[in-house]
Short mmCIF file of C-alpha atoms in Angstrom, two decimals:
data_model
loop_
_atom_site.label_atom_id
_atom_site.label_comp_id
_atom_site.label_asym_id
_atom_site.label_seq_id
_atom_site.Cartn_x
_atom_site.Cartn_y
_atom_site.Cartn_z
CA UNK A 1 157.30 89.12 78.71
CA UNK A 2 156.82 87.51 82.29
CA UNK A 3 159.49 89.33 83.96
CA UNK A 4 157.72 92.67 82.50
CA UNK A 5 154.42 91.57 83.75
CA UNK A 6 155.63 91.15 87.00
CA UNK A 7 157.57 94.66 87.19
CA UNK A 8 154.03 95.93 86.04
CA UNK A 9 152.54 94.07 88.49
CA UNK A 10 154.67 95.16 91.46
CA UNK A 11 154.90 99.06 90.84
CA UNK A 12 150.71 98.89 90.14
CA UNK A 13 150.79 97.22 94.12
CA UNK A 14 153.81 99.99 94.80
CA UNK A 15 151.03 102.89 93.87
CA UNK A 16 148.18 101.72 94.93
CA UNK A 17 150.05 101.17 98.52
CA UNK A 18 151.55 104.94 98.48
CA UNK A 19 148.05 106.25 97.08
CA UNK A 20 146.49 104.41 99.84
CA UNK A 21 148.58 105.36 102.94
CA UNK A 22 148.49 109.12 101.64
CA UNK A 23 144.82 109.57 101.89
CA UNK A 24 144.75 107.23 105.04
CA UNK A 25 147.60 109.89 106.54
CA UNK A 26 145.44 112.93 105.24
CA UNK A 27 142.28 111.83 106.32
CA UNK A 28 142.75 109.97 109.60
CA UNK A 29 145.13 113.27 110.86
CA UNK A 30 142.49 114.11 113.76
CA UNK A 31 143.23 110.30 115.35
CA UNK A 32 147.13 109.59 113.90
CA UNK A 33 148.59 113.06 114.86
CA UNK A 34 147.92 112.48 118.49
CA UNK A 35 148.65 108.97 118.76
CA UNK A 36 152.09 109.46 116.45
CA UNK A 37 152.96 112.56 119.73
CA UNK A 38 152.13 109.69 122.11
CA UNK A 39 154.10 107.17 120.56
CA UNK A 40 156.82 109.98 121.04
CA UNK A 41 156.33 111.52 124.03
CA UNK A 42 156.31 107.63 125.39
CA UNK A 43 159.65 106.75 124.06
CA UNK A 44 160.90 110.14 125.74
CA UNK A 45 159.15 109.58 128.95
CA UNK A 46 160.46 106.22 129.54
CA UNK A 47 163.04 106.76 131.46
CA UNK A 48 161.40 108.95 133.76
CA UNK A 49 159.14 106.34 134.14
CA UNK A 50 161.61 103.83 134.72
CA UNK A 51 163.50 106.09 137.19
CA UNK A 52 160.48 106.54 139.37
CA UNK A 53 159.37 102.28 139.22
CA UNK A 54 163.21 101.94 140.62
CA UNK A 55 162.70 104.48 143.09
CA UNK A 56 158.99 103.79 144.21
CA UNK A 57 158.49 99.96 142.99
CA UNK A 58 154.99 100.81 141.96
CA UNK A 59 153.90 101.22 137.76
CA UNK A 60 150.58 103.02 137.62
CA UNK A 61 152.07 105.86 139.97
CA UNK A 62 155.26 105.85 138.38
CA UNK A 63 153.43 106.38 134.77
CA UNK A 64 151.81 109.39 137.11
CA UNK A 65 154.58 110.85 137.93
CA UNK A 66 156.19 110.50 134.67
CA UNK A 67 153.38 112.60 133.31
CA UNK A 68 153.51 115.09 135.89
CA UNK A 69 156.71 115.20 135.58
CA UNK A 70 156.14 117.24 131.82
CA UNK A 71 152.71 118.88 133.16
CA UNK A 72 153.73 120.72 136.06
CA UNK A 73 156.24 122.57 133.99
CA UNK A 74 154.38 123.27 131.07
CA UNK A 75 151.67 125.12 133.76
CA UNK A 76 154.43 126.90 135.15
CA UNK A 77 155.56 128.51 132.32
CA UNK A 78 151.72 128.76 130.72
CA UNK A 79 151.24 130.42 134.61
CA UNK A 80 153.55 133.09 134.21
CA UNK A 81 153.65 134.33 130.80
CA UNK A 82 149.80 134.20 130.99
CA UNK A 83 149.61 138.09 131.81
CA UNK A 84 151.66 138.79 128.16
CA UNK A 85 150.07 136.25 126.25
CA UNK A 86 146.26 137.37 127.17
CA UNK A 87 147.52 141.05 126.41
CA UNK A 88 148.95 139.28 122.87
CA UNK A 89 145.55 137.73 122.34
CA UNK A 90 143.19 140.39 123.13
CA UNK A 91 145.27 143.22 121.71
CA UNK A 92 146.32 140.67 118.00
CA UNK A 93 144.45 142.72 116.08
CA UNK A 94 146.65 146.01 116.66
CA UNK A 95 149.52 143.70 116.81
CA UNK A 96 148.73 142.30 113.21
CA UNK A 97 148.31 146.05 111.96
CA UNK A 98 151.73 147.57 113.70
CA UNK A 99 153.07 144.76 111.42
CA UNK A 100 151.51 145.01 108.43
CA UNK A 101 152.79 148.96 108.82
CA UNK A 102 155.86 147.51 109.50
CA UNK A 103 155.88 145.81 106.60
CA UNK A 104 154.29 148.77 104.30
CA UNK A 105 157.17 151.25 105.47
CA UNK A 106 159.81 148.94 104.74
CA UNK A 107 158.60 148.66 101.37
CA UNK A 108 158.95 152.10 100.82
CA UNK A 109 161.91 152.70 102.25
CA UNK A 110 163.47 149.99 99.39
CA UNK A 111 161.40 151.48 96.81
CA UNK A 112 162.44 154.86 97.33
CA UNK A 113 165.83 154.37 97.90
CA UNK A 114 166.69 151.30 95.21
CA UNK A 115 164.04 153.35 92.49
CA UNK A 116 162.08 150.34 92.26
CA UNK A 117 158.17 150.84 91.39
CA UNK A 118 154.92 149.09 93.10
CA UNK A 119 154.72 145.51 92.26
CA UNK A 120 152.37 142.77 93.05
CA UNK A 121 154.55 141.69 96.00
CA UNK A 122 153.80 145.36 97.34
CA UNK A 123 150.57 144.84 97.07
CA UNK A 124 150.00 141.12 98.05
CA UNK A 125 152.75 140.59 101.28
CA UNK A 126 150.99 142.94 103.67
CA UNK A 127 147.05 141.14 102.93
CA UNK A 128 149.62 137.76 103.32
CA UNK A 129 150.84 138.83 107.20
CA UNK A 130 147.35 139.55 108.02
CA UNK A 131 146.08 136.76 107.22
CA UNK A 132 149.28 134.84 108.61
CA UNK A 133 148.24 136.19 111.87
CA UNK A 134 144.68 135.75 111.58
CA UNK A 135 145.56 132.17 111.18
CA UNK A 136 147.89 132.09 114.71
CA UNK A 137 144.85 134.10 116.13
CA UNK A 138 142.80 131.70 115.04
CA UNK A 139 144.95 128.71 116.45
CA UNK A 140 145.48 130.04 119.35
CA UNK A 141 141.71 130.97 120.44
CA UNK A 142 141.04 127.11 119.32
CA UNK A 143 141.33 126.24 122.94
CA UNK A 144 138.94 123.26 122.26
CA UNK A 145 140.12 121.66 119.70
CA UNK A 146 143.75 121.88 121.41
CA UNK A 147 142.60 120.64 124.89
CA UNK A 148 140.89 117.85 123.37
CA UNK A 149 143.88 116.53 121.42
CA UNK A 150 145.91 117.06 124.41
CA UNK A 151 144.13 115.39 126.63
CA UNK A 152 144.04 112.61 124.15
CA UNK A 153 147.50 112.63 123.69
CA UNK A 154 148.25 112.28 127.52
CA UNK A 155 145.74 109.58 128.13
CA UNK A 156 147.12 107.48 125.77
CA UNK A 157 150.71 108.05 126.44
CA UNK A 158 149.33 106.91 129.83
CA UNK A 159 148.68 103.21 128.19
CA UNK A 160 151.72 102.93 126.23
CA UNK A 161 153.62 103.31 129.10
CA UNK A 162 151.60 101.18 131.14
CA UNK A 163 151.57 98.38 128.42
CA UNK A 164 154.56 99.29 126.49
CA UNK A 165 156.99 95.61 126.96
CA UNK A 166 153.81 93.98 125.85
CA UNK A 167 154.03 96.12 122.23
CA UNK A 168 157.68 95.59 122.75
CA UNK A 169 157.69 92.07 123.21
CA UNK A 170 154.71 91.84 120.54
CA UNK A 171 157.16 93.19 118.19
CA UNK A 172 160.14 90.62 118.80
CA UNK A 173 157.19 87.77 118.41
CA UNK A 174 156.07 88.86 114.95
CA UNK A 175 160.02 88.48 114.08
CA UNK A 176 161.30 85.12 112.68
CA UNK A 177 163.59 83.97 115.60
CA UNK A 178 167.04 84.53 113.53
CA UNK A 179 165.71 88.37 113.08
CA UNK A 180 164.88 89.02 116.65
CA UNK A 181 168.52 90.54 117.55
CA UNK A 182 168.43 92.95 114.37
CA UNK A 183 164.89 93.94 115.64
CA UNK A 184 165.83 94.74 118.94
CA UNK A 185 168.77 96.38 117.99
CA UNK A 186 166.38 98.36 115.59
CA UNK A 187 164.15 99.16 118.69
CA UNK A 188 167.08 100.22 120.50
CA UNK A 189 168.21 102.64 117.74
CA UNK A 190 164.63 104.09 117.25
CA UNK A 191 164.57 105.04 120.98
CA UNK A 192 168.06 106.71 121.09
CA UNK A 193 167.03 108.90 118.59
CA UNK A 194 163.82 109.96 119.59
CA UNK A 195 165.24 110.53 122.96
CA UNK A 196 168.56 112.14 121.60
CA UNK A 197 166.28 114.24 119.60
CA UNK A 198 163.30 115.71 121.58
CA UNK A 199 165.65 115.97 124.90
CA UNK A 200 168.18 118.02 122.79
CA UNK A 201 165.38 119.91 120.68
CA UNK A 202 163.54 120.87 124.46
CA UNK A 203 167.16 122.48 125.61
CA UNK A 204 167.14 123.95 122.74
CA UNK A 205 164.06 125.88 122.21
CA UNK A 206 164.92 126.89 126.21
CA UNK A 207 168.48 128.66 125.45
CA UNK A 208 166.77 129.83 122.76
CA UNK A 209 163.99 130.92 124.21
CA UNK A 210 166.09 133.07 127.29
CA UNK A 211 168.78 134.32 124.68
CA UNK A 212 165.91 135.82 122.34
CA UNK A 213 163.27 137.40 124.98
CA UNK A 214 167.11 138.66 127.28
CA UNK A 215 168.35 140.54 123.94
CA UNK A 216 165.00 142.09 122.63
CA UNK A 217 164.38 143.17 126.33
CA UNK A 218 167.72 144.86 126.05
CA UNK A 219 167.01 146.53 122.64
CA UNK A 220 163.64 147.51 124.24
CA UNK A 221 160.57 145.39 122.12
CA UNK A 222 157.77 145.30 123.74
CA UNK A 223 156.44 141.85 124.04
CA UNK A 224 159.46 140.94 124.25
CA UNK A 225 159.25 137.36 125.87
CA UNK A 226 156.26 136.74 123.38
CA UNK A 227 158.64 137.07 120.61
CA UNK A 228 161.28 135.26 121.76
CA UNK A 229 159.54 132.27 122.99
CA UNK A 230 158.05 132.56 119.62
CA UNK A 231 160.67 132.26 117.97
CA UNK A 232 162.22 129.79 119.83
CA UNK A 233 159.33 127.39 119.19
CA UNK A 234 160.03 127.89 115.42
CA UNK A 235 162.87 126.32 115.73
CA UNK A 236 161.21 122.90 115.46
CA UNK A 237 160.98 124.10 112.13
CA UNK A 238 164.81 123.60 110.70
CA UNK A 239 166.04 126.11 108.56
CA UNK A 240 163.42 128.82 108.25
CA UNK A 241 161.61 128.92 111.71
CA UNK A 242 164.50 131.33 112.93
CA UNK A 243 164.53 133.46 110.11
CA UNK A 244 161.00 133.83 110.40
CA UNK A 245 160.69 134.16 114.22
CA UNK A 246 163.21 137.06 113.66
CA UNK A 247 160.90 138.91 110.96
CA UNK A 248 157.57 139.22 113.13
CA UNK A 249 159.49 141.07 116.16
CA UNK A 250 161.70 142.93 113.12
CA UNK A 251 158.45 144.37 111.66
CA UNK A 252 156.81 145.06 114.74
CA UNK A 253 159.57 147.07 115.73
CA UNK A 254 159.63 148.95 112.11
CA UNK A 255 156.45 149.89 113.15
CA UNK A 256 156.73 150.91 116.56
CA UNK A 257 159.66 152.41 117.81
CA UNK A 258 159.75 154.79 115.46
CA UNK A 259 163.65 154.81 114.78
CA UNK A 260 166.06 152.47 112.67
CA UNK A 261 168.67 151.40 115.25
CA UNK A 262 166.33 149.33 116.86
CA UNK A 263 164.76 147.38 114.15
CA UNK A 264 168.40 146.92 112.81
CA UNK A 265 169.31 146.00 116.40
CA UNK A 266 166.84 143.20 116.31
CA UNK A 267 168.07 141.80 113.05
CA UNK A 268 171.66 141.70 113.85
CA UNK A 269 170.84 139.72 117.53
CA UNK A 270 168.96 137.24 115.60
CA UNK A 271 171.89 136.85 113.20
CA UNK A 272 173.88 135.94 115.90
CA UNK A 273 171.70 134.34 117.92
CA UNK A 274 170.66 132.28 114.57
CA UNK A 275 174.62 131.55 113.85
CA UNK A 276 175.01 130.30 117.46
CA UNK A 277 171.96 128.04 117.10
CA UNK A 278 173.20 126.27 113.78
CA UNK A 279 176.60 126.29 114.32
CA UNK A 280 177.30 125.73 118.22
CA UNK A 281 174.29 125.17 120.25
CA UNK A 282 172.40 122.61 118.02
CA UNK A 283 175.32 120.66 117.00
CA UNK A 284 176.76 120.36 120.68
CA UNK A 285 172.52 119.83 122.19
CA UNK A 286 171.25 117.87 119.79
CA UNK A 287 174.31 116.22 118.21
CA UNK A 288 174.12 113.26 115.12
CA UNK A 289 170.64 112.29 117.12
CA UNK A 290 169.34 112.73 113.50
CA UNK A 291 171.38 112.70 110.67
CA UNK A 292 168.92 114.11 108.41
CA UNK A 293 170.52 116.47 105.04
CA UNK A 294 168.76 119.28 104.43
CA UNK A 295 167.03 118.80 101.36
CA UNK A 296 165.38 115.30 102.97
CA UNK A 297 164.58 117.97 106.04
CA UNK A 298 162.97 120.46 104.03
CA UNK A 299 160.97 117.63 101.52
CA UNK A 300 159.69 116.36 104.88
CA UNK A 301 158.67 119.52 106.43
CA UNK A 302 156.43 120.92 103.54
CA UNK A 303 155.23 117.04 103.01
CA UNK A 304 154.03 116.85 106.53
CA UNK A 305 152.61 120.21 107.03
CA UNK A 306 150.59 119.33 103.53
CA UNK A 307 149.12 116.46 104.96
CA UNK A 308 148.84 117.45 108.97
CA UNK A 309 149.78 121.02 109.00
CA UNK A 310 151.44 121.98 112.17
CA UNK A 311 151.25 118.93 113.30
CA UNK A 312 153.04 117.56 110.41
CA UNK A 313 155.49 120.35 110.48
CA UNK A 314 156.55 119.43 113.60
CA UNK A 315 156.33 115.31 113.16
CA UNK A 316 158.12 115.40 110.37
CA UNK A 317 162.06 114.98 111.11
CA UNK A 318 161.70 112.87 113.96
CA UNK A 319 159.31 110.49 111.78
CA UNK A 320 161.90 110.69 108.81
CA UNK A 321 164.82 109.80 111.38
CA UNK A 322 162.72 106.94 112.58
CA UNK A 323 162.35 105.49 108.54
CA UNK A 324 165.73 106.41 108.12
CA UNK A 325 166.34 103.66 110.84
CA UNK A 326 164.39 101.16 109.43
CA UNK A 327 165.50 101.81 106.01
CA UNK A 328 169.39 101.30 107.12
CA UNK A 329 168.68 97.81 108.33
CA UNK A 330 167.40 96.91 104.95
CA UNK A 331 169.93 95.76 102.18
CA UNK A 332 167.49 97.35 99.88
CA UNK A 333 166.98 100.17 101.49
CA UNK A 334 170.34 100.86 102.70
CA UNK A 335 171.77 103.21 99.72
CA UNK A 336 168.43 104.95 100.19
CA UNK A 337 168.81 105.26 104.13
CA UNK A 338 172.73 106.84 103.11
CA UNK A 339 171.06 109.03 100.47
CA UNK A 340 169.01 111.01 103.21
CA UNK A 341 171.99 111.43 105.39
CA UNK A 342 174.23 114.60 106.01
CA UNK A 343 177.32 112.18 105.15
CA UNK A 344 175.66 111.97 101.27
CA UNK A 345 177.63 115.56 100.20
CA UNK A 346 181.24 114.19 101.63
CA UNK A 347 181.20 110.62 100.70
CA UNK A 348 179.19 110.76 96.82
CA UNK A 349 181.67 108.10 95.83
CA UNK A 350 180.01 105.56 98.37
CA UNK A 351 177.16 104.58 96.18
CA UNK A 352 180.58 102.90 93.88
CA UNK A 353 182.31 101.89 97.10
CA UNK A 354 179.85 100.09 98.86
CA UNK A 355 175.87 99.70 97.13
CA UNK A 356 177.13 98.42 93.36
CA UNK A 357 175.80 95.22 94.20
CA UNK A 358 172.62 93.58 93.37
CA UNK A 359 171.68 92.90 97.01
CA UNK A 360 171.17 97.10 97.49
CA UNK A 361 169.30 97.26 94.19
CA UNK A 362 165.69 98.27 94.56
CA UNK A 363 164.14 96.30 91.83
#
């Protein structure tokens, strides 16, 4: 009777701890967003940092130059597409319609030719893209909201660099002293992949980005390096953020060009382009940075846009990969650290092999 009072007691604590950190995630998202892409963009600016303290022996300018170092490019590439993406902005509302033709046409093509009738899908997609786009037109008009969190973002980056051995060695102090070699290692492991991650994500979204807006110029789309950057940027989102980049420029072509070659044209490049990016580029770019399978990926994604939206969209795998470390230095926690790997479909025998012991029990 003891022994079930205290399994009671402990999954009552377990619940009211999940419960807890849920609504503290969903309600503090305008202050732990930010802070979670400066924790991030610190790790990956580190070594910038620590490149220019070699090279100029000074911190605060270093941290400076560090940041610059990630500003200067970003207004670069905000400086010249600017032209396109005002014309996107100002001219979204015949962009959103051209679409939403798009869209119609294509339904009757299938219905016409595959003798299907009208169904609520008919009816509902096209009202579904509109307000789709409404919502990007809406984001991207937010200027305030998005300069305010950036600016937020950078300034404390700024700090964390400035004062990041004291939170490291802060860390290693709240560690009994026989743990403090597992915790660095830990620290160590947490960097590598944020660093292996973002790094290989950034060269990514950039081949990406030149492959897509090169081909639809070819094919002859206007806006074309809208689109493709657009797409590219999807990727953060694994799985379906190429599929859907390619739809928007496929139904905007449906629309516009007023053949079929092209809008078939644009599917098949992103086919290919899409084949290249799962099966060449981000393997070789990004690598076993995070070894995340996709069903973990996927729970993560549409758990972390619930409770941040974008933001949690694009948290979400690098966040999981970061519990994923913790979780494999945790006897505990180590079957459960295995079970969100890519390895779980090729070794499903392991769980006999090496966790049928009560140490890797959760109980």
């Amino acid at each position: 009777m003891k022994q079930k009072s205290i399994s009671f007691h402990n999954t009552a604590y377990f619940l009211i701890v999940v419960v807890f950190g849920f609504l503290t995630l969903k309600h503090g998202k305008f202050f732990l967003a930010p802070l979670t892409f400066a924790i991030l963009f610190t790790v990956m600016l580190q070594p910038v940092t620590e490149f220019f303290e070699k090279l100029i022996k000074r911190k605060i300018p270093s941290i400076l130059l560090s940041l610059l170092a990630v500003i200067i490019p970003v207004g670069i590439i905000i400086t010249l597409f600017s032209v396109q993406f005002t014309s996107i902005i100002n001219n979204l509302p015949d962009i959103t319609g051209n679409i939403v033709s798009g869209l119609e046409t294509l339904l009757i093509w299938v219905r016409e030719n595959l003798n299907l009738t009208e169904s609520d899908i008919e009816e509902n997609l096209p009202a579904l893209i509109n307000n789709s786009l409404g919502f990007i037109q809406k984001g991207i008009t937010s200027s305030t909201t998005f300069l305010f969190n950036f600016l937020f973002t950078l300034l404390v980056t700024f700090f964390l660099l400035w004062y990041r051995n004291s939170f490291n060695n802060f860390m290693l102090i709240q560690t009994r002293p026989e743990k403090r070699d597992e915790m660095k290692e830990i620290l160590i492991k947490v960097k590598k992949t944020i660093q292996g991650y973002l790094y290989g994500l950034l060269l990514v979204i950039a081949i990406l980005a030149i492959l897509n807006s090169v081909g639809l110029m070819i094919i002859g789309i206007d806006y074309a390096i809208f689109w493709g950057t657009l797409a590219a940027l999807l990727a953060v989102i694994p799985y379906i953020g190429t599929t859907l980049g390619g739809t928007l420029p496929f139904l905007y072509a449906v629309a516009t060009t007023g053949n079929w070659w092209q809008p078939a044209a644009v599917v098949g490049m992103y086919v290919i382009i899409q084949n290249l990016e799962g099966n060449i580029i981000t393997p070789n770019v990004v690598g076993s940075s995070v070894s995340i399978n996709p069903l973990i990926a996927l729970l993560a994604i549409m758990l972390g846009g619930f409770v941040w939206g974008v933001s949690g969209i694009i948290l979400a795998i690098p966040v999981v990969a970061i519990i994923k470390v913790f979780f494999e230095h945790n006897n505990r926690l180590k079957p459960v650290a295995f079970l969100m790997s890519n390895k779980v479909h090729k070794q499903d025998n392991a769980f006999w092999e090496e966790w049928d012991e009560d140490q890797y029990r959760m109980k």
